[in-house]
Tab-separated table of C-alpha atoms and ligand atoms in Angstrom:
chain	number	residue	atom	x	y	z
A	1	UNK	CA	-59.139	137.222	-69.887
A	2	UNK	CA	-61.466	139.689	-71.536
A	3	UNK	CA	-61.007	143.399	-71.784
A	4	UNK	CA	-63.270	145.292	-69.395
A	5	UNK	CA	-65.563	147.839	-70.963
A	6	UNK	CA	-67.428	149.371	-68.138
A	7	UNK	CA	-70.210	151.612	-69.367
A	8	UNK	CA	-69.400	154.818	-67.555
A	9	UNK	CA	-70.795	158.189	-68.304
A	10	UNK	CA	-68.052	160.653	-69.239
A	11	UNK	CA	-69.232	164.228	-69.045
A	12	UNK	CA	-68.313	165.866	-72.330
A	13	UNK	CA	-68.873	169.350	-73.781
A	14	UNK	CA	-72.276	169.781	-75.460
A	15	UNK	CA	-70.568	170.828	-78.679
A	16	UNK	CA	-68.173	167.837	-78.684
A	17	UNK	CA	-68.974	165.334	-81.460
A	18	UNK	CA	-66.096	162.973	-80.633
A	19	UNK	CA	-66.805	159.522	-79.248
A	20	UNK	CA	-65.219	158.216	-76.063
A	21	UNK	CA	-64.818	154.751	-74.563
A	22	UNK	CA	-63.109	153.645	-71.375
A	23	UNK	CA	-61.526	150.187	-71.325
A	24	UNK	CA	-59.379	148.316	-68.826
A	25	UNK	CA	-56.951	145.732	-70.208
A	26	UNK	CA	-56.360	142.430	-68.353
A	27	UNK	CA	-53.062	143.879	-67.060
A	28	UNK	CA	-55.156	146.671	-65.397
A	29	UNK	CA	-54.009	149.371	-67.806
A	30	UNK	CA	-56.839	151.902	-67.910
A	31	UNK	CA	-57.392	153.459	-71.331
A	32	UNK	CA	-59.581	156.167	-72.818
A	33	UNK	CA	-60.210	155.765	-76.536
A	34	UNK	CA	-61.224	158.859	-78.499
A	35	UNK	CA	-62.562	158.676	-82.037
A	36	UNK	CA	-62.560	161.924	-84.014
A	37	UNK	CA	-63.324	161.421	-87.739
A	38	UNK	CA	-62.469	165.094	-88.379
A	39	UNK	CA	-58.922	165.018	-87.014
A	40	UNK	CA	-55.900	165.313	-89.278
A	41	UNK	CA	-53.527	164.117	-86.552
A	42	UNK	CA	-53.551	161.067	-84.316
A	43	UNK	CA	-52.078	161.255	-80.810
A	44	UNK	CA	-51.400	159.211	-77.694
A	45	UNK	CA	-50.313	159.961	-74.142
A	46	UNK	CA	-49.234	157.578	-71.403
A	47	UNK	CA	-49.351	158.944	-67.881
A	48	UNK	CA	-47.423	156.923	-65.306
A	49	UNK	CA	-48.226	157.630	-61.653
A	50	UNK	CA	-44.564	157.736	-60.677
A	51	UNK	CA	-42.601	160.972	-60.482
A	52	UNK	CA	-39.715	162.682	-58.767
A	53	UNK	CA	-41.276	162.208	-55.305
A	54	UNK	CA	-40.376	158.529	-55.715
A	55	UNK	CA	-36.660	159.305	-56.277
A	56	UNK	CA	-34.408	157.491	-53.805
A	57	UNK	CA	-32.715	159.944	-51.408
A	58	UNK	CA	-29.266	159.267	-52.791
A	59	UNK	CA	-30.316	159.633	-56.437
A	60	UNK	CA	-32.178	162.878	-56.930
A	61	UNK	CA	-33.446	163.179	-60.506
A	62	UNK	CA	-33.700	159.412	-61.097
A	63	UNK	CA	-37.374	159.484	-62.231
A	64	UNK	CA	-36.513	162.233	-64.711
A	65	UNK	CA	-33.455	160.323	-65.896
A	66	UNK	CA	-35.661	157.255	-66.404
A	67	UNK	CA	-37.981	159.360	-68.571
A	68	UNK	CA	-34.971	160.112	-70.803
A	69	UNK	CA	-33.697	156.533	-70.872
A	70	UNK	CA	-37.103	154.947	-71.491
A	71	UNK	CA	-38.156	157.188	-74.323
A	72	UNK	CA	-35.442	156.686	-76.876
A	73	UNK	CA	-35.178	152.980	-77.750
A	74	UNK	CA	-36.757	149.588	-77.042
A	75	UNK	CA	-35.675	145.995	-77.555
A	76	UNK	CA	-37.916	145.754	-80.627
A	77	UNK	CA	-36.693	149.081	-82.062
A	78	UNK	CA	-33.143	149.357	-80.688
A	79	UNK	CA	-31.839	151.897	-83.171
A	80	UNK	CA	-31.212	155.119	-81.280
A	81	UNK	CA	-33.511	157.979	-82.175
A	82	UNK	CA	-35.400	155.863	-84.719
A	83	UNK	CA	-38.630	156.639	-82.857
A	84	UNK	CA	-38.327	160.418	-82.961
A	85	UNK	CA	-37.016	160.217	-86.524
A	86	UNK	CA	-40.078	158.182	-87.539
A	87	UNK	CA	-42.438	160.614	-85.838
A	88	UNK	CA	-40.915	163.778	-87.327
A	89	UNK	CA	-40.713	162.220	-90.807
A	90	UNK	CA	-44.454	161.581	-90.566
A	91	UNK	CA	-45.575	165.044	-89.581
A	92	UNK	CA	-45.549	164.659	-85.815
A	93	UNK	CA	-43.714	165.548	-82.667
A	94	UNK	CA	-42.896	163.793	-79.422
A	95	UNK	CA	-42.234	164.899	-75.866
A	96	UNK	CA	-42.287	163.817	-72.218
A	97	UNK	CA	-42.136	165.429	-68.797
A	98	UNK	CA	-41.629	164.358	-65.204
A	99	UNK	CA	-43.543	166.021	-62.388
A	100	UNK	CA	-43.660	165.286	-58.687
A	101	UNK	CA	-46.164	162.415	-58.846
A	102	UNK	CA	-46.304	161.457	-62.500
A	103	UNK	CA	-44.387	161.129	-65.719
A	104	UNK	CA	-46.102	161.760	-69.029
A	105	UNK	CA	-44.987	160.473	-72.440
A	106	UNK	CA	-46.792	161.641	-75.593
A	107	UNK	CA	-46.676	162.163	-79.355
A	108	UNK	CA	-48.762	163.067	-82.383
A	109	UNK	CA	-48.378	161.961	-85.986
A	110	UNK	CA	-50.213	161.920	-89.339
A	111	UNK	CA	-53.225	159.608	-89.252
A	112	UNK	CA	-51.800	157.203	-91.833
A	113	UNK	CA	-48.628	156.552	-89.831
A	114	UNK	CA	-50.339	156.032	-86.486
A	115	UNK	CA	-50.255	152.228	-86.284
A	116	UNK	CA	-46.501	151.974	-86.569
A	117	UNK	CA	-45.937	155.029	-84.391
A	118	UNK	CA	-48.139	153.541	-81.663
A	119	UNK	CA	-46.306	150.221	-81.856
A	120	UNK	CA	-42.978	152.005	-81.345
A	121	UNK	CA	-44.484	154.010	-78.473
A	122	UNK	CA	-45.982	150.922	-76.769
A	123	UNK	CA	-42.642	149.124	-76.810
A	124	UNK	CA	-41.158	151.736	-74.448
A	125	UNK	CA	-43.506	150.395	-71.784
A	126	UNK	CA	-43.322	146.742	-72.765
A	127	UNK	CA	-39.561	146.306	-73.153
A	128	UNK	CA	-37.498	149.503	-72.981
A	129	UNK	CA	-33.846	149.120	-73.900
A	130	UNK	CA	-32.225	151.470	-71.363
A	131	UNK	CA	-28.864	150.419	-72.742
A	132	UNK	CA	-25.659	150.925	-70.755
A	133	UNK	CA	-24.183	152.815	-73.743
A	134	UNK	CA	-26.801	155.524	-73.418
A	135	UNK	CA	-26.343	156.064	-69.678
A	136	UNK	CA	-23.564	158.657	-69.665
A	137	UNK	CA	-24.964	160.502	-72.631
A	138	UNK	CA	-28.435	160.810	-71.082
A	139	UNK	CA	-27.039	161.886	-67.696
A	140	UNK	CA	-25.280	164.638	-69.659
A	141	UNK	CA	-28.584	165.487	-71.378
A	142	UNK	CA	-30.281	165.803	-67.971
A	143	UNK	CA	-27.355	167.901	-66.759
A	144	UNK	CA	-27.551	170.297	-69.703
A	145	UNK	CA	-31.303	170.599	-69.185
A	146	UNK	CA	-30.560	171.665	-65.630
A	147	UNK	CA	-27.899	174.145	-66.832
A	148	UNK	CA	-30.574	175.716	-69.015
A	149	UNK	CA	-33.022	175.838	-66.078
A	150	UNK	CA	-30.414	177.674	-64.016
A	151	UNK	CA	-30.920	180.648	-66.315
A	152	UNK	CA	-34.676	180.730	-65.745
A	153	UNK	CA	-36.102	182.791	-62.881
A	154	UNK	CA	-39.194	180.550	-62.779
A	155	UNK	CA	-37.127	177.393	-62.247
A	156	UNK	CA	-34.856	179.052	-59.717
A	157	UNK	CA	-37.759	180.326	-57.645
A	158	UNK	CA	-39.498	176.952	-57.779
A	159	UNK	CA	-36.389	175.170	-56.507
A	160	UNK	CA	-35.830	177.790	-53.821
A	161	UNK	CA	-39.363	177.268	-52.511
A	162	UNK	CA	-38.735	173.524	-52.380
A	163	UNK	CA	-35.455	174.073	-50.615
A	164	UNK	CA	-37.201	176.165	-47.924
A	165	UNK	CA	-39.342	173.275	-46.746
A	166	UNK	CA	-38.982	170.240	-44.475
A	167	UNK	CA	-36.086	168.087	-45.683
A	168	UNK	CA	-38.009	164.983	-44.606
A	169	UNK	CA	-40.654	165.689	-47.271
A	170	UNK	CA	-40.032	164.752	-50.941
A	171	UNK	CA	-41.126	168.264	-51.978
A	172	UNK	CA	-37.753	169.411	-50.618
A	173	UNK	CA	-35.800	167.383	-53.156
A	174	UNK	CA	-34.107	168.460	-56.365
A	175	UNK	CA	-36.327	166.868	-58.985
A	176	UNK	CA	-34.450	167.561	-62.216
A	177	UNK	CA	-31.149	165.960	-61.303
A	178	UNK	CA	-27.726	166.810	-62.751
A	179	UNK	CA	-24.260	165.334	-63.274
A	180	UNK	CA	-23.547	165.625	-59.574
A	181	UNK	CA	-26.687	163.832	-58.286
A	182	UNK	CA	-26.757	161.159	-60.992
A	183	UNK	CA	-23.054	160.470	-61.527
A	184	UNK	CA	-20.610	161.953	-58.997
A	185	UNK	CA	-22.465	161.298	-55.731
A	186	UNK	CA	-23.767	157.796	-56.552
A	187	UNK	CA	-20.274	156.792	-57.681
A	188	UNK	CA	-18.787	158.074	-54.416
A	189	UNK	CA	-21.248	155.839	-52.575
A	190	UNK	CA	-20.359	152.830	-54.738
A	191	UNK	CA	-23.690	152.907	-56.596
A	192	UNK	CA	-24.037	152.169	-60.290
A	193	UNK	CA	-26.592	154.627	-61.693
A	194	UNK	CA	-27.822	152.365	-64.492
A	195	UNK	CA	-28.253	149.439	-62.127
A	196	UNK	CA	-30.269	151.695	-59.785
A	197	UNK	CA	-32.263	152.941	-62.763
A	198	UNK	CA	-33.309	149.430	-63.800
A	199	UNK	CA	-34.159	148.629	-60.178
A	200	UNK	CA	-36.276	151.795	-59.946
A	201	UNK	CA	-38.061	150.964	-63.211
A	202	UNK	CA	-38.807	147.391	-62.171
A	203	UNK	CA	-40.047	148.425	-58.769
A	204	UNK	CA	-42.253	151.314	-59.852
A	205	UNK	CA	-43.420	150.953	-63.444
A	206	UNK	CA	-46.501	148.751	-63.418
A	207	UNK	CA	-49.495	148.725	-65.803
A	208	UNK	CA	-51.945	149.351	-62.954
A	209	UNK	CA	-50.254	152.731	-62.379
A	210	UNK	CA	-50.560	153.786	-66.027
A	211	UNK	CA	-53.289	155.699	-67.847
A	212	UNK	CA	-53.361	155.828	-71.617
A	213	UNK	CA	-55.319	158.068	-73.996
A	214	UNK	CA	-55.421	157.214	-77.690
A	215	UNK	CA	-56.894	159.676	-80.218
A	216	UNK	CA	-57.480	158.751	-83.852
A	217	UNK	CA	-59.885	159.280	-86.737
A	218	UNK	CA	-60.886	155.580	-86.869
A	219	UNK	CA	-63.841	153.954	-85.073
A	220	UNK	CA	-63.701	153.126	-81.373
A	221	UNK	CA	-63.737	149.393	-82.188
A	222	UNK	CA	-60.716	149.722	-84.440
A	223	UNK	CA	-58.794	151.840	-81.915
A	224	UNK	CA	-59.667	149.345	-79.191
A	225	UNK	CA	-58.301	146.339	-81.044
A	226	UNK	CA	-55.117	148.256	-81.844
A	227	UNK	CA	-54.653	149.203	-78.181
A	228	UNK	CA	-55.378	145.673	-76.901
A	229	UNK	CA	-52.881	144.263	-79.301
A	230	UNK	CA	-50.057	146.676	-78.526
A	231	UNK	CA	-50.366	147.327	-74.802
A	232	UNK	CA	-51.475	143.998	-73.334
A	233	UNK	CA	-47.888	142.909	-72.651
A	234	UNK	CA	-47.028	145.720	-70.252
A	235	UNK	CA	-46.118	144.085	-66.981
A	236	UNK	CA	-48.459	144.487	-64.019
A	237	UNK	CA	-47.224	144.085	-60.456
A	238	UNK	CA	-50.248	145.720	-58.762
A	239	UNK	CA	-47.923	148.321	-57.333
A	240	UNK	CA	-49.478	150.783	-54.858
A	241	UNK	CA	-49.529	154.475	-55.661
A	242	UNK	CA	-46.932	156.670	-53.957
A	243	UNK	CA	-48.326	158.803	-51.130
A	244	UNK	CA	-46.592	161.176	-48.802
A	245	UNK	CA	-48.968	162.508	-46.177
A	246	UNK	CA	-48.334	165.800	-44.479
A	247	UNK	CA	-47.383	169.284	-45.572
A	248	UNK	CA	-43.820	170.181	-46.596
A	249	UNK	CA	-44.009	173.516	-44.739
A	250	UNK	CA	-43.688	173.416	-40.969
A	251	UNK	CA	-43.882	176.565	-38.779
A	252	UNK	CA	-40.181	177.244	-39.296
A	253	UNK	CA	-40.833	177.636	-43.043
A	254	UNK	CA	-43.596	180.199	-42.544
A	255	UNK	CA	-43.554	183.912	-41.778
A	256	UNK	CA	-40.410	184.364	-43.792
A	257	UNK	CA	-39.292	186.922	-46.328
A	258	UNK	CA	-36.924	185.654	-48.978
A	259	UNK	CA	-35.026	188.223	-51.008
A	260	UNK	CA	-33.777	187.022	-54.349
A	261	UNK	CA	-31.885	188.659	-57.167
A	262	UNK	CA	-33.478	187.696	-60.487
A	263	UNK	CA	-31.620	187.110	-63.725
A	264	UNK	CA	-34.071	189.139	-65.739
A	265	UNK	CA	-35.140	192.722	-65.186
A	266	UNK	CA	-38.316	193.295	-63.215
A	267	UNK	CA	-39.571	193.094	-59.663
A	268	UNK	CA	-41.842	190.306	-58.584
A	269	UNK	CA	-43.509	189.746	-55.259
A	270	UNK	CA	-44.875	186.299	-54.508
A	271	UNK	CA	-47.096	185.835	-51.468
A	272	UNK	CA	-47.650	182.164	-50.683
A	273	UNK	CA	-49.698	180.216	-48.129
A	274	UNK	CA	-50.041	176.474	-47.554
A	275	UNK	CA	-53.736	175.584	-47.944
A	276	UNK	CA	-56.111	172.603	-48.032
A	277	UNK	CA	-55.754	171.086	-51.529
A	278	UNK	CA	-58.488	172.140	-53.941
A	279	UNK	CA	-58.717	168.642	-55.401
A	280	UNK	CA	-60.213	167.341	-52.169
A	281	UNK	CA	-63.235	169.587	-52.786
A	282	UNK	CA	-62.977	170.094	-56.535
A	283	UNK	CA	-66.743	170.268	-57.070
A	284	UNK	CA	-66.907	173.071	-54.536
A	285	UNK	CA	-64.362	175.264	-56.309
A	286	UNK	CA	-63.067	177.013	-53.198
A	287	UNK	CA	-59.743	177.988	-54.781
A	288	UNK	CA	-61.497	179.284	-57.917
A	289	UNK	CA	-63.712	181.473	-55.789
A	290	UNK	CA	-60.901	182.939	-53.678
A	291	UNK	CA	-58.568	183.308	-56.681
A	292	UNK	CA	-61.319	185.080	-58.601
A	293	UNK	CA	-61.861	187.660	-55.852
A	294	UNK	CA	-58.218	188.322	-54.976
A	295	UNK	CA	-57.170	188.357	-58.639
A	296	UNK	CA	-60.066	190.608	-59.704
A	297	UNK	CA	-59.012	193.649	-61.723
A	298	UNK	CA	-62.190	195.767	-61.751
A	299	UNK	CA	-62.837	199.021	-59.895
A	300	UNK	CA	-62.540	198.598	-56.124
A	301	UNK	CA	-60.280	195.535	-56.451
A	302	UNK	CA	-56.867	195.233	-54.852
A	303	UNK	CA	-55.155	195.407	-58.239
A	304	UNK	CA	-57.133	198.505	-59.183
A	305	UNK	CA	-55.806	200.286	-56.098
A	306	UNK	CA	-52.204	199.133	-56.670
A	307	UNK	CA	-52.366	200.210	-60.300
A	308	UNK	CA	-53.844	203.601	-59.424
A	309	UNK	CA	-51.017	204.130	-56.935
A	310	UNK	CA	-48.527	203.249	-59.685
A	311	UNK	CA	-47.186	200.281	-57.687
A	312	UNK	CA	-48.115	197.230	-59.761
A	313	UNK	CA	-48.465	196.273	-63.413
A	314	UNK	CA	-50.128	192.876	-62.963
A	315	UNK	CA	-51.593	190.649	-60.268
A	316	UNK	CA	-52.686	187.020	-60.375
A	317	UNK	CA	-53.952	184.691	-57.662
A	318	UNK	CA	-54.650	180.979	-57.472
A	319	UNK	CA	-53.644	177.522	-56.346
A	320	UNK	CA	-50.186	176.251	-57.336
A	321	UNK	CA	-47.918	173.249	-56.704
A	322	UNK	CA	-50.754	171.056	-55.483
A	323	UNK	CA	-51.125	167.354	-54.843
A	324	UNK	CA	-53.864	165.493	-52.986
A	325	UNK	CA	-51.824	165.830	-49.790
A	326	UNK	CA	-50.703	169.462	-49.819
A	327	UNK	CA	-51.123	172.667	-51.735
A	328	UNK	CA	-50.216	176.358	-51.905
A	329	UNK	CA	-52.183	179.492	-52.706
A	330	UNK	CA	-50.108	182.141	-54.435
A	331	UNK	CA	-50.573	185.818	-55.190
A	332	UNK	CA	-48.118	187.048	-57.795
A	333	UNK	CA	-47.598	190.788	-58.168
A	334	UNK	CA	-45.387	192.462	-60.776
A	335	UNK	CA	-44.143	195.615	-59.093
A	336	UNK	CA	-43.009	198.918	-60.541
A	337	UNK	CA	-39.883	200.609	-59.130
A	338	UNK	CA	-42.179	202.710	-56.943
A	339	UNK	CA	-44.048	199.555	-55.916
A	340	UNK	CA	-40.845	197.967	-54.743
A	341	UNK	CA	-40.272	200.910	-52.421
A	342	UNK	CA	-43.719	200.248	-50.919
A	343	UNK	CA	-43.595	196.480	-50.598
A	344	UNK	CA	-44.657	196.462	-46.975
A	345	UNK	CA	-47.671	198.673	-47.692
A	346	UNK	CA	-48.635	196.415	-50.602
A	347	UNK	CA	-48.545	193.340	-48.369
A	348	UNK	CA	-50.556	195.313	-45.803
A	349	UNK	CA	-53.206	196.206	-48.396
A	350	UNK	CA	-53.416	192.570	-49.492
A	351	UNK	CA	-54.040	191.420	-45.925
A	352	UNK	CA	-56.609	194.174	-45.421
A	353	UNK	CA	-58.427	192.974	-48.530
A	354	UNK	CA	-58.289	189.333	-47.387
A	355	UNK	CA	-59.571	190.323	-43.954
A	356	UNK	CA	-62.492	192.098	-45.644
A	357	UNK	CA	-63.281	188.896	-47.565
A	358	UNK	CA	-62.983	186.799	-44.399
A	359	UNK	CA	-65.399	189.023	-42.529
A	360	UNK	CA	-67.934	189.727	-45.250
A	361	UNK	CA	-68.913	186.084	-45.714
A	362	UNK	CA	-69.209	183.934	-48.828
A	363	UNK	CA	-71.589	185.067	-51.564
A	364	UNK	CA	-73.802	182.506	-53.313
A	365	UNK	CA	-74.411	184.985	-56.146
A	366	UNK	CA	-70.672	185.230	-56.912
A	367	UNK	CA	-70.327	181.439	-56.780
A	368	UNK	CA	-73.290	180.967	-59.132
A	369	UNK	CA	-71.843	183.493	-61.568
A	370	UNK	CA	-68.464	181.745	-61.512
A	371	UNK	CA	-70.032	178.345	-61.897
A	372	UNK	CA	-72.067	179.564	-64.915
A	373	UNK	CA	-68.943	181.063	-66.531
A	374	UNK	CA	-67.004	177.806	-66.025
A	375	UNK	CA	-69.869	175.804	-67.516
A	376	UNK	CA	-70.040	178.006	-70.606
A	377	UNK	CA	-66.270	177.796	-71.088
A	378	UNK	CA	-66.378	173.992	-70.785
A	379	UNK	CA	-69.347	173.383	-73.072
A	380	UNK	CA	-68.334	175.825	-75.815
A	381	UNK	CA	-64.569	175.356	-75.783
A	382	UNK	CA	-62.657	175.211	-79.048
A	383	UNK	CA	-60.872	172.013	-79.899
A	384	UNK	CA	-57.221	172.084	-78.895
A	385	UNK	CA	-54.490	170.133	-80.764
A	386	UNK	CA	-54.905	166.366	-80.137
A	387	UNK	CA	-51.451	166.111	-78.534
A	388	UNK	CA	-52.360	168.714	-75.892
A	389	UNK	CA	-55.761	167.133	-75.374
A	390	UNK	CA	-54.409	163.631	-74.717
A	391	UNK	CA	-51.829	164.981	-72.243
A	392	UNK	CA	-54.531	166.872	-70.311
A	393	UNK	CA	-56.908	163.942	-70.205
A	394	UNK	CA	-54.345	161.262	-69.325
A	395	UNK	CA	-53.129	163.472	-66.455
A	396	UNK	CA	-56.734	163.866	-65.249
A	397	UNK	CA	-57.279	160.096	-65.303
A	398	UNK	CA	-54.868	159.711	-62.424
A	399	UNK	CA	-56.759	162.203	-60.289
A	400	UNK	CA	-60.482	162.134	-61.044
A	401	UNK	CA	-63.259	159.551	-61.468
A	402	UNK	CA	-64.048	158.698	-65.135
A	403	UNK	CA	-67.093	160.989	-65.216
A	404	UNK	CA	-64.790	163.999	-64.700
A	405	UNK	CA	-61.841	162.998	-66.887
A	406	UNK	CA	-62.634	165.769	-69.389
A	407	UNK	CA	-63.892	168.505	-67.073
A	408	UNK	CA	-61.630	167.734	-64.091
A	409	UNK	CA	-61.846	170.577	-61.588
A	410	UNK	CA	-63.000	173.188	-64.111
A	411	UNK	CA	-66.708	172.753	-63.284
A	412	UNK	CA	-67.427	173.833	-59.708
A	413	UNK	CA	-71.094	173.121	-59.027
A	414	UNK	CA	-71.662	172.566	-55.276
A	415	UNK	CA	-71.952	175.767	-53.314
A	416	UNK	CA	-70.247	175.178	-49.984
A	417	UNK	CA	-69.655	178.419	-48.055
A	418	UNK	CA	-67.902	176.486	-45.273
A	419	UNK	CA	-65.221	175.153	-47.620
A	420	UNK	CA	-64.622	178.580	-49.179
A	421	UNK	CA	-64.445	180.197	-45.749
A	422	UNK	CA	-61.975	177.485	-44.679
A	423	UNK	CA	-59.454	178.447	-47.376
A	424	UNK	CA	-60.007	182.182	-46.786
A	425	UNK	CA	-59.224	181.612	-43.119
A	426	UNK	CA	-55.974	179.859	-44.074
A	427	UNK	CA	-54.652	183.049	-45.738
A	428	UNK	CA	-53.300	184.622	-42.559
A	429	UNK	CA	-50.112	186.567	-41.798
A	430	UNK	CA	-49.032	183.705	-39.483
A	431	UNK	CA	-49.141	181.260	-42.332
A	432	UNK	CA	-47.417	183.209	-45.100
A	433	UNK	CA	-44.171	183.069	-47.079
A	434	UNK	CA	-43.016	186.139	-49.008
A	435	UNK	CA	-40.632	185.845	-51.915
A	436	UNK	CA	-39.425	189.041	-53.461
A	437	UNK	CA	-37.298	189.236	-56.576
A	438	UNK	CA	-35.523	192.533	-57.107
A	439	UNK	CA	-32.340	193.353	-58.976
A	440	UNK	CA	-30.784	195.662	-56.391
A	441	UNK	CA	-32.150	195.139	-52.918
A	442	UNK	CA	-31.685	198.102	-50.626
A	443	UNK	CA	-29.692	197.363	-47.523
A	444	UNK	CA	-31.314	196.770	-44.171
A	445	UNK	CA	-33.798	194.212	-42.963
A	446	UNK	CA	-37.512	194.782	-43.223
A	447	UNK	CA	-38.783	195.222	-39.697
A	448	UNK	CA	-41.326	192.521	-39.123
A	449	UNK	CA	-40.010	189.580	-41.097
A	450	UNK	CA	-37.393	187.008	-40.528
A	451	UNK	CA	-35.028	187.212	-43.473
A	452	UNK	CA	-33.523	183.927	-44.640
B	501	ZN	ZN1	-35.656	166.029	-69.461
């Protein structure tokens, strides 16, 4: 069977001299080839559309554990760590991460060592070793990663937000995993973690759910033959993509104030609403528009007022934690000591500002300005390191049509006041979650909020 080369237009920056080609291998692996004669590093990234949302209920962290087990040895190169040793000895680095709906594996290396590096990389997806010997050690590695996360306020807050959501939704789960979820609890249930791991891999990892980006200085034809040769043996089972419809926050998870004690100094106030996911209307840029106005720092803005009052040192606003099915809009405010004493007034001012935006209507002039700024940023962007570029693009391939693989949602172009108004109208007091981090909370409940 021949390799499919469908001539598709990929929108690229005007200043970008690199060449791009999309191919689909007979096993349905979709690949973007990038030829950059000026690069001093080659890179590749494989994005698999399987993440922690696919974890079985009794094995939280299994997708993440698979990422660890897959990415260290294969049947062809069974020597432990020989892959990362090869990469670092040839001027490169390697990494991987697991998110809710995908897992991304990537590396870069000196141009001259790319062929062998890519062969080693490809074998993780063709025939990974996942040896029984490595099981305990890698569960311990996952566990120590989690121990490290426990000291990070960002990780703790993220997990807390997940915890305060419907337990029937995968968002609720503990995605990292630890010794308890991957060893103690499965054992108590008579499950063998490695056996479950292999089952999970065989069920979920299929070439049709993978997107590969390969970046090298050679010609597109040469990169293509290398890719065909090395990746054609990845198994395809035509597996369907994981979907979980519905929002993880039900009414009982809204209108709450959560008080947390951070590990680090500093007071943070996070104001969060569930909203319609931006990706469903990514050409209309509704979250960009609203984030731009709420996060504005000029005279007359919300932040300007909070700063003048001596209550805040920074403010940001935008969409976070989104998938195609659900999303959140978050306003993050770093408070001063005085600001912490006036938290209720700050929340009041924020809602007053949002109400002003809701009532004053959507401005085409502001949208056009934003759209022009985004276009300039896209077309005149500096090159980023190839390893970062391939990770960005392979992640986009899962979400956008080929035309938008490079620009993704960064180029809002269709003015749709109705869509912008829709998200503005979702930012109501009825729909909100407040998370405050403060080292020494004063006693007593705030008056109007349920404290959990
Ligand atoms: Zn890890």
